[in-house]
Amino acid sequence: GENVEQHPSTLSVQEGDSAVIKCTYSDSASNYFPWYKQELGKGPQLIIDIRSNVGEKKDQRIAVTLNKTAKHFSLHITETQPEDSAVYFCAAIPGNQFYFGTGTSLTVIP
Amino acid sequence: GAGVSQSPSNKVTEKGKDVELRCDPISGHTALYWYRQRLGQGLEFLIYFQGNSAPDKSGLPSDRFSAERTGESVSTLTIQRTQQEDSAVYLCASSLLPGNYEQYFGPGTRLTVT
């Protein structure tokens, strides 16, 4: 099955700085790569996703890049704000099942 | 509401008792997923439904765990003879179709086995 690794597990940045979270996957059949944000006491919520026919996607302060050859994808958050503090999960989908990374706890320091 | 709902939000049970966790997906979503999330950990896949069928039960940790879905709607996750290691948040998600479609998550049920 698919194996998704996510780094770093924790990340602290100053407000206004950028944050980058990286994931690697193993199954070349994976063709959909969503990123979820989970706030304390809530379920994860999709913030951005990318499909395998695209190398980069941007939505305001959030961007995702995908390198299919190297089997890795990254989440970039620019101009971070305190409300960006949460746990972020990447996922790779080779079929019908989502394979999630282990999560990154992001803290934005005001 | 339009989102995924789960009940109860919190459940405290004694070791050895059975528990039932309920998930109401978004209307019209054919796929439904159950995950377990231990404190500070990632999402552990348990089972998914396509309609009322469960093509993949590979994530269920033991035969104490079972799930069903009826009417292509509500799903129930049952844990029999609960153990302390079952303590976790159980998350349900639904999507329009299985696979490359956004999963919408419920708020979860926090299960504590004492």
Coordinates of C-alpha atoms in Angstrom, one line a residue, chain A residues 10-14 82 84-86 105-109:
Chain A
T10 CA 6.4 20.4 14.7
L11 CA 7.1 23.9 13.3
S12 CA 7.2 27.3 14.9
V13 CA 7.4 30.5 12.9
Q14 CA 7.1 34.2 13.6
P82 CA -1.8 33.3 14.4
D84 CA -2.9 29.5 10.9
S85 CA -1.8 27.7 14.0
A86 CA -3.2 24.2 13.7
S105 CA 1.8 21.0 14.4
L106 CA 2.3 24.6 13.2
T107 CA 2.6 27.4 15.8
V108 CA 2.6 31.0 14.6
I109 CA 4.1 33.2 17.2

